[in-house]
Structure formats: C-alpha cells, structure tokens
CSV table of C-alpha atoms in Angstrom, one decimal:
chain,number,residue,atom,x,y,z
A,1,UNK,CA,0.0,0.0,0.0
A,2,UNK,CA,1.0,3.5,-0.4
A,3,UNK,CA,2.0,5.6,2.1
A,4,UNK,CA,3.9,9.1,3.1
A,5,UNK,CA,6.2,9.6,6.3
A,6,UNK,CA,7.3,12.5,7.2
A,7,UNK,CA,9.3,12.0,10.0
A,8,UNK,CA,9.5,15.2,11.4
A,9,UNK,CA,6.8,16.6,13.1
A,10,UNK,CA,7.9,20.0,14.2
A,11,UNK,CA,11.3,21.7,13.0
A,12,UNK,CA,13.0,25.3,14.1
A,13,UNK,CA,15.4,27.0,12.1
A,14,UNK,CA,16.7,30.5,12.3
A,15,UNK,CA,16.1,33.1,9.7
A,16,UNK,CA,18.9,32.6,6.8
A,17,UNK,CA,19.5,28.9,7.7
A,18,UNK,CA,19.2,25.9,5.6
A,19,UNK,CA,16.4,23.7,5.6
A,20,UNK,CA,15.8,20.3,4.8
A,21,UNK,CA,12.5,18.6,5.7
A,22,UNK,CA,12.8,14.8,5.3
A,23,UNK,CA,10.3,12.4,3.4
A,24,UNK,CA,9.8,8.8,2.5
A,25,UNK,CA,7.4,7.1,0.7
A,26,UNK,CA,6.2,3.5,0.2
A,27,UNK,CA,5.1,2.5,-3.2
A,28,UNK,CA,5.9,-0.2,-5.7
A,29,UNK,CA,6.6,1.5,-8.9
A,30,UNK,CA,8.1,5.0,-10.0
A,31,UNK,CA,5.5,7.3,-7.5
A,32,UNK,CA,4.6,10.9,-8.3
A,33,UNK,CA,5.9,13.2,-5.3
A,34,UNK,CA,4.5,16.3,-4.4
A,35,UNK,CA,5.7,18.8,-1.7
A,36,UNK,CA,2.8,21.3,-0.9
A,37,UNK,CA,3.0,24.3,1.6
A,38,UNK,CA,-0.1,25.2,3.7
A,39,UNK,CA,-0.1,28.6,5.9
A,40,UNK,CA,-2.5,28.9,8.8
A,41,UNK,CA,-6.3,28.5,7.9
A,42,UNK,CA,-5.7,28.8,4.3
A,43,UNK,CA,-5.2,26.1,1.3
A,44,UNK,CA,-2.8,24.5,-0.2
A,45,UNK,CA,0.0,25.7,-2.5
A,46,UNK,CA,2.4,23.4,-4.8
A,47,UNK,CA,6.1,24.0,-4.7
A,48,UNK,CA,7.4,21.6,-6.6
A,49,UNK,CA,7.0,18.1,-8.3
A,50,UNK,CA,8.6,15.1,-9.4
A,51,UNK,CA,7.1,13.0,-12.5
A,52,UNK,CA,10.5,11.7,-13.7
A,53,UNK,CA,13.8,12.8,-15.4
A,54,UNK,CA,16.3,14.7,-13.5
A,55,UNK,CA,16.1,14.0,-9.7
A,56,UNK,CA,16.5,17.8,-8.6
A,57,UNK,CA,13.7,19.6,-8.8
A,58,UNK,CA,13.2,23.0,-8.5
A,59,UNK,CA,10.2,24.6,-7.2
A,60,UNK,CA,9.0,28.0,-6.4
A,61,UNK,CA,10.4,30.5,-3.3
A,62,UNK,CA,13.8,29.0,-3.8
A,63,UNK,CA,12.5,25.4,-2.9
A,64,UNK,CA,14.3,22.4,-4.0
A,65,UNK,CA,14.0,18.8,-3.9
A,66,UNK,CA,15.7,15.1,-4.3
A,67,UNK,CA,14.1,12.1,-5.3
A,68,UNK,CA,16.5,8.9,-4.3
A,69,UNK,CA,15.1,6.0,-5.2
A,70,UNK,CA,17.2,3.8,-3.6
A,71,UNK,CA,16.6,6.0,-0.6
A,72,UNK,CA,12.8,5.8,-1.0
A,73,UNK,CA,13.0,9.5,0.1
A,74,UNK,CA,12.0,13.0,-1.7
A,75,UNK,CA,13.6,15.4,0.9
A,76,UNK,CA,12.8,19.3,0.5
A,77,UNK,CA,15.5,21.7,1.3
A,78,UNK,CA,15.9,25.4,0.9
A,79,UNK,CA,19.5,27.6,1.3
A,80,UNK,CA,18.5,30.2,3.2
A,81,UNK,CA,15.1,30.3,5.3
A,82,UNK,CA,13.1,33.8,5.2
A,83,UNK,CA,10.6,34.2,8.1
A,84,UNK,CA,7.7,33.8,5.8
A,85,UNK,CA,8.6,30.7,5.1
A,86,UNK,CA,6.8,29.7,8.3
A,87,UNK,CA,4.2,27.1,7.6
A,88,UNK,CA,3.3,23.6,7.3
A,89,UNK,CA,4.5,21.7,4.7
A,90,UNK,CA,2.9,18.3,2.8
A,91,UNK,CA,5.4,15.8,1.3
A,92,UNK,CA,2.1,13.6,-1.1
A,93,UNK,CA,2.4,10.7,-3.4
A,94,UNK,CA,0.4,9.9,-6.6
A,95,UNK,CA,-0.6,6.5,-8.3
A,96,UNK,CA,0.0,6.7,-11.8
A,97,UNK,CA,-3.5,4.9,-12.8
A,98,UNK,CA,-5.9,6.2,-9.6
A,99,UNK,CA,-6.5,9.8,-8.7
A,100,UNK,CA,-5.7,9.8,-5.3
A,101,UNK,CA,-3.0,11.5,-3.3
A,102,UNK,CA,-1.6,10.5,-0.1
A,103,UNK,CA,-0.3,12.9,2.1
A,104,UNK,CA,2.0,12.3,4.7
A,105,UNK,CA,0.9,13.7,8.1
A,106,UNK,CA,3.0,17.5,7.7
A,107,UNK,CA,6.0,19.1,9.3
A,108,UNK,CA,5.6,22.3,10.8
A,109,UNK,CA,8.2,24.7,10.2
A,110,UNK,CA,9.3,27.5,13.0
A,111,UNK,CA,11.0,30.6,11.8
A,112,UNK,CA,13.1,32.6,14.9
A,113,UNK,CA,14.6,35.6,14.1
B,1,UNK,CA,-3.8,29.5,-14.4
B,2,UNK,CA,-5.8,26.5,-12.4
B,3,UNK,CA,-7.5,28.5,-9.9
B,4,UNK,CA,-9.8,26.8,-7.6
B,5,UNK,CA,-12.0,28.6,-5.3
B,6,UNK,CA,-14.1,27.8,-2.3
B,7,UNK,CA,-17.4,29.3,-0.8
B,8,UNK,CA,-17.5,30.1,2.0
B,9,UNK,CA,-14.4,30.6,3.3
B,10,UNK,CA,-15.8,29.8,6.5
B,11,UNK,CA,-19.2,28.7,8.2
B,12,UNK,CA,-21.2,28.7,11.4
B,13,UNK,CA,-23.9,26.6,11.6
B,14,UNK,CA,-26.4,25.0,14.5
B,15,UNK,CA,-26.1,21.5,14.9
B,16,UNK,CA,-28.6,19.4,13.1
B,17,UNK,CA,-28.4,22.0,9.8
B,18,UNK,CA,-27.6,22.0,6.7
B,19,UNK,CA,-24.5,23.5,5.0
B,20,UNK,CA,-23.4,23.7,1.2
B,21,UNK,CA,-20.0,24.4,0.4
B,22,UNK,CA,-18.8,25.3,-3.0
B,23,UNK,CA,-15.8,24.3,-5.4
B,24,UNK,CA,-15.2,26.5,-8.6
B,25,UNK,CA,-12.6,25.5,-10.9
B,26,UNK,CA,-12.1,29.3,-12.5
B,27,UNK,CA,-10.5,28.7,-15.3
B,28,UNK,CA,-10.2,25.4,-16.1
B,29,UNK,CA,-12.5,22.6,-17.1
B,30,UNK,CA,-12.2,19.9,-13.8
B,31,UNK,CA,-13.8,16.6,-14.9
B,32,UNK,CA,-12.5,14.9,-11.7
B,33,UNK,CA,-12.7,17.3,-8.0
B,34,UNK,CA,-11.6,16.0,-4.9
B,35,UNK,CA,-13.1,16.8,-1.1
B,36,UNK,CA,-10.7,16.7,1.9
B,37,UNK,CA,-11.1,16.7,5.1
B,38,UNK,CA,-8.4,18.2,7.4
B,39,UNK,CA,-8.8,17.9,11.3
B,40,UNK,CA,-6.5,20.5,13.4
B,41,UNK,CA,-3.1,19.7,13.2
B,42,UNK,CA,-3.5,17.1,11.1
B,43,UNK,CA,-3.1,15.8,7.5
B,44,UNK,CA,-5.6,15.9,5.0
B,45,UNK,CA,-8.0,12.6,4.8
B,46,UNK,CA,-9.8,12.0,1.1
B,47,UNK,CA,-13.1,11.7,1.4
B,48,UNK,CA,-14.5,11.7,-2.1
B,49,UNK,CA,-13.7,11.8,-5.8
B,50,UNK,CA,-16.1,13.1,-8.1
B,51,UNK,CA,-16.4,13.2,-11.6
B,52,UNK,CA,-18.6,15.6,-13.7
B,53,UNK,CA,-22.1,13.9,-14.4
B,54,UNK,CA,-21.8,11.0,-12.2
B,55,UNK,CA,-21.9,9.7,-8.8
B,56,UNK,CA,-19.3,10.2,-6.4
B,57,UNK,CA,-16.9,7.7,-4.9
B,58,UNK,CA,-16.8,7.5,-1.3
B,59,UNK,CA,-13.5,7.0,0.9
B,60,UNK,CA,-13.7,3.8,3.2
B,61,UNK,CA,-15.9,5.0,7.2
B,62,UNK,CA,-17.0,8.4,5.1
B,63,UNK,CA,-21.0,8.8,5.3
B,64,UNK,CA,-22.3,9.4,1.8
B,65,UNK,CA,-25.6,10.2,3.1
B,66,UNK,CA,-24.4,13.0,5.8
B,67,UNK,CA,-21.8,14.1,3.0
B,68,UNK,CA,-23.5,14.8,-0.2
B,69,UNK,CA,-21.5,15.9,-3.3
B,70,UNK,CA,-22.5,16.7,-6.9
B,71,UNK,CA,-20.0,17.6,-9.7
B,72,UNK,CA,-23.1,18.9,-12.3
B,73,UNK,CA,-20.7,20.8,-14.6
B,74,UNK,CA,-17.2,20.9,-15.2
B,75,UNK,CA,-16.6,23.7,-13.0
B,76,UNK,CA,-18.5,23.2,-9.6
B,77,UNK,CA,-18.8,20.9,-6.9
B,78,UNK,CA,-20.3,20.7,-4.2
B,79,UNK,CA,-20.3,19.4,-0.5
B,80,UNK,CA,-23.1,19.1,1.2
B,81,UNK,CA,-22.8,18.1,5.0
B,82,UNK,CA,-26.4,17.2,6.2
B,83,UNK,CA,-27.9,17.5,9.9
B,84,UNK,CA,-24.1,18.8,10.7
B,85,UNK,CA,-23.1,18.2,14.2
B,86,UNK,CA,-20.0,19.3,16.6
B,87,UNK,CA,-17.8,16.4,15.4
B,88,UNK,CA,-18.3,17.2,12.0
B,89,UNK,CA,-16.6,20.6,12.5
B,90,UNK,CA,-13.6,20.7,10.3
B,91,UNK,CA,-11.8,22.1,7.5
B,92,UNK,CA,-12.3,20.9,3.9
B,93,UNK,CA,-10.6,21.6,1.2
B,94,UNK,CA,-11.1,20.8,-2.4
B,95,UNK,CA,-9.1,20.5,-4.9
B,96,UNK,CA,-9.4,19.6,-9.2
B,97,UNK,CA,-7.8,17.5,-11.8
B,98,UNK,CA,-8.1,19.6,-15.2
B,99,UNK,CA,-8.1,17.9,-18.3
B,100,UNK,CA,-5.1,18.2,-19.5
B,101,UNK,CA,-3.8,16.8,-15.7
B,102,UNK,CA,-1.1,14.7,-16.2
B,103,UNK,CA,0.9,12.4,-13.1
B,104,UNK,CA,-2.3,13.1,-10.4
B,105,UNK,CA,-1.6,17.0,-10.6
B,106,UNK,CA,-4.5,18.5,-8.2
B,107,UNK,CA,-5.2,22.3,-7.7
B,108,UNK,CA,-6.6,23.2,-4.1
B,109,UNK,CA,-8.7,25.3,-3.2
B,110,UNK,CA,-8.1,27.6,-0.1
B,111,UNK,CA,-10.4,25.8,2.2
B,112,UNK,CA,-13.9,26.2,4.5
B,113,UNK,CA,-14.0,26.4,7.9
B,114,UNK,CA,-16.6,24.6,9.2
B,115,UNK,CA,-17.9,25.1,12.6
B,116,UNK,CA,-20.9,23.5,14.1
B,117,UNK,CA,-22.6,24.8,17.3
C-alpha cells in the first residue's frame, strides 16, 4: 500500500538557515511526489513536483527537492530560510492509474529571528 | 492559471443543519474534483472523488448520506454536510484535476472552515 512519512513533526530554524524537511514514501513502482506548503487557515499551494527525469527539482520561493530512489526519500530543502517561510509543509504521493494523493501527516516549520 | 475557489471561506452553523460548500474551478475545465477533510493539526483525509455527471466515490468510514457531493458541470462541486453536528466541525478543502492533468496533478482550493454549534 502506499503511504507518506514525514518524520518530522515540528522543526525550528533561524532566519537565513538551511532547511531540509525529510520524506519517504512506500510504493511499488516509479510514485509521483509532491511537496505542498499550507499557511494557517488557508489552502494549499504546490512547490514543486517530481514526475521523472532529473532527480533535482526545483520549485518556487527557492525550494528544491531530491528524489532517491534507492533512498525511497524525496527530501525538500531550501539555502537560506526567510521568516515567511513559516508554515506547514505536505510531502504527497500519486498513483500513476488512480487519482488519489496520499499525504503524509505534515511538518511544521518554525522561523526565529 | 488553475484556480480553484471555495465558498465560504468559513461557516457557522447549529447543529442538526444543513451546510453547502462550493468548489469552482475558474479557469479550467475539472472533470474529476476531490473533497478533503483536514482535522487541526493534522493531515488531510480524502473523502470523495467526483467526476462531472456522475456519482461520487466515497473513501472507506466516510458517510455518503451525511456528505452529499454533486460535480453537475465541469466547473463546480459541491459538498453538502447534512444534519451537521459538533464532530463534524472541520476544515475541507477541495481541490481539481483539469483535463489536461497529467501524473495526479491536483489544484486546491483555499479551504472552509466549518464550525458547528
């Protein structure tokens, strides 16, 4: 069965720090990997996606990401945090013949000046 | 592009009403629209796939009867939580595949805040 962890439940970073946000997946063939950002109360917003191709994807606000399949893991990471960056993010999987998405169960980022 | 909206934005209800919530694709033709449901804190749960002109599919524990949808055009959905009570308070979100949607791409709306007295 498919299935999204995100291992991370709550992570803290200064302003201007790195970030990397760790997840894994379970699924038998070549998945579709989503990382999604959601602020407080509000929807949400794709940053970047991996179909297939080249394993670094970029996204939007200076978001990147890694697929490793050997790894099992699409990790999202960023150079330099900005404060409105705060937010929780969604690491999903697709099927390739289903619609669904499975989401893994979010990581909530912490900005500190 | 692939805009997807959602009305209300947020609701109060008293338990053992009705509420309607609406999915607009705004610029896009959606033939399939997805409803979520996202508890506090939490990640967001499937609840239904619908496709334009037919009946909806139903995640496994999800009430069809207490959650109605209809897709009736390619463009609107909606979500219909009958006799609402306090446990049904939530947040859904929708979201839509267009038809062009290749590799499960969804669109999400910004959400509805449901809260039932």
């Amino acid at each position: 069965a498919q299935s999204v962890t995100q291992p991370d439940i709550h992570i803290t970073v200064s302003e201007g720090a790195s970030l990397e946000l760790r997840c894994n997946y379970s699924y038998g063939a070549t998945p579709y990997l989503f990382w999604y950002v959601q602020s407080p109360g509000q929807g949400l917003q794709l940053l970047l996606k991996y179909f297939s191709g080249d394993t670094l994807v970029q996204g939007i606000k200076g978001f990147e990401a890694e697929f490793k399949r050997s790894q099992s893991s699409f990790n999202l990471r960023k150079p330099s945090v900005h404060w409105s960056d705060a937010a929780e993010y969604f690491c999903a999987v697709g099927e390739a013949w289903a619609n669904n998405l499975f989401f893994g169960t979010g990581t909530r980022l912490t900005v500190i000046p | 592009g692939a805009v997807v909206s959602q009305h209300p934005s947020w609701v109060i209800c008293k338990s053992g009403t009705s509420v309607k919530i609406e999915c607009r694709s705004l610029d896009f033709q959606a033939t399939t629209m997805f409803w979520y449901r996202q508890f506090p804190k939490q990640s967001l749960m499937l609840m239904a796939t619908s496709n334009e002109g037919s009946k909806a599919t139903y995640e496994q524990g999800v009430e069809k009867d207490k959650f109605l949808i209809n897709h009736a055009s390619l463009t609107l959905s909606t979500l219909t939580v009958t006799s609402a009570h306090p446990e049904d308070s939530s947040f859904y979100i929708c979201s839509a595949r267009t038809t062009r949607s290749v590799h499960n791409e969804q669109f999400f709306g910004p959400g509805t805040r449901l809260t039932v007295l």
